[in-house]
Amino acid sequence: MSVDKSKSALQVNKRPKDDSDDESKDVTENKSDYTNTSNPKSLVSLNEQILSIASTPIKIVAVCGSLRKKSCNTACLKYAQTNLPPNVTFEILSIADIPLFNQDLEDSNVKTREANGPKSVAIFKQKIRESDAIFFGICEYNLGVSGVLKNALDWASRRPYCLKDKPATCIGAAGGSGSMNAQLDLRKWSIELGIDIMNNPLVMIKAFEKDIFNWNRDNDKEPELISVKWQQRIVTQVRLLRDYALKKKYAKLVFNEISAAKVLIIGRNQDIMDKVLEGMAKQNFAAKGVVTDDAVLKELKENEYDVLMFGGGVESESLEKINKYIEENKINIKSFTGNK
């Protein structure tokens, strides 16, 4: 990668599309365009976007690993659903109708797979895809997670994906360790599934201890969570998941805003410029690098930039010349970085 001192070098690697339908698409290079098709100048202001995120409820979907009517974990999820912190919606998804995973039931064409596959799977995956976060209620059988939850996650792991980078947390009610082993199973699988599961705090409820649930083995009444301690812990867990999902939304917004910006880098050392541009290209930032004052003024005249980045070695006389040109021509630069 080199910098042409007379024309400047345009570093443009088109951002790879996040297209799960076709993972074979190559990252292409187009020297007449920038990394991003969006221009911050045409977008709603950053403040308005932040306010929009802040005012939109975080959509959480809950998944219980038990199908049992008298499930303690379902009772925990129902308590959470009726005692939500502000700015949250909470929907409990059913996995009861999801069939045993069988690749023979899948359409070989990824684009039509969900439309032609089991309807319950398509609904389950779409609900997850549309959500901001997942709240798991984990029961434990034989020192591990339940087969029905593992089966649902096996279906959800198939393309087109729905779990990648999805914020999540888990709570569990069980005998013995309070679902510790099952929760460890989920955390282990999350690495492969790409689920972004919160590490802490842990909520492991010993379901058969006194005054935790008001359930009775001898009747069909669904149990209720009555322990004030665990009621508070579950509400806290929902709040923490909400906040975690919000932070990820804000971070994504800021990253997209920055990476969509057109950057003009001004330096004097071609070797250093090459390395800077190479690093920025790897991060999919759109940048040009120039090493002469004439090239800078030419770029500012012919193209719009959001950020000017000054490298080391740029003389004060050059800085004054560039700043004067910007002021006289009323050029709108959003940000200056470096030695301005």
Coordinates of C-alpha atoms in Angstrom, one line a residue, residues 61 91 93-95 97-99 101 105-107 110-131 151-152 154-162:
V61 CA -37.3 -12.6 25.1
E91 CA -41.9 -12.1 26.2
L93 CA -41.1 -17.9 24.2
S94 CA -42.4 -21.5 24.1
I95 CA -40.1 -24.3 22.8
D97 CA -43.5 -27.5 19.7
I98 CA -40.0 -27.4 18.3
P99 CA -39.2 -30.9 16.8
F101 CA -33.3 -31.4 15.4
L105 CA -36.1 -31.2 7.8
E106 CA -34.0 -28.3 6.6
D107 CA -34.2 -26.8 3.2
V110 CA -30.5 -21.1 3.2
K111 CA -32.6 -18.3 1.8
T112 CA -35.8 -20.4 1.9
R113 CA -34.8 -22.6 4.8
E114 CA -37.0 -21.0 7.5
A115 CA -40.0 -20.6 5.2
N116 CA -39.9 -24.2 4.2
G117 CA -38.8 -25.7 7.5
P118 CA -40.7 -26.4 10.7
K119 CA -43.0 -23.4 11.4
S120 CA -42.3 -23.5 15.2
V121 CA -38.5 -23.1 14.5
A122 CA -39.0 -20.2 12.1
I123 CA -41.2 -18.4 14.7
F124 CA -38.7 -19.1 17.5
K125 CA -35.7 -17.8 15.5
Q126 CA -37.6 -14.7 14.3
K127 CA -38.6 -13.8 17.8
I128 CA -34.9 -14.0 18.9
R129 CA -33.8 -12.1 15.8
E130 CA -36.1 -9.2 16.6
S131 CA -35.2 -9.1 20.2
N151 CA -32.5 -29.0 21.0
A152 CA -33.9 -25.4 20.6
D154 CA -29.3 -26.5 18.0
W155 CA -32.1 -25.3 15.7
A156 CA -31.3 -21.6 16.5
S157 CA -27.6 -22.1 15.6
R158 CA -28.4 -22.9 12.0
R159 CA -28.2 -20.4 9.2
P160 CA -29.7 -17.8 8.8
Y161 CA -28.3 -17.0 12.2
C162 CA -30.2 -15.3 15.0

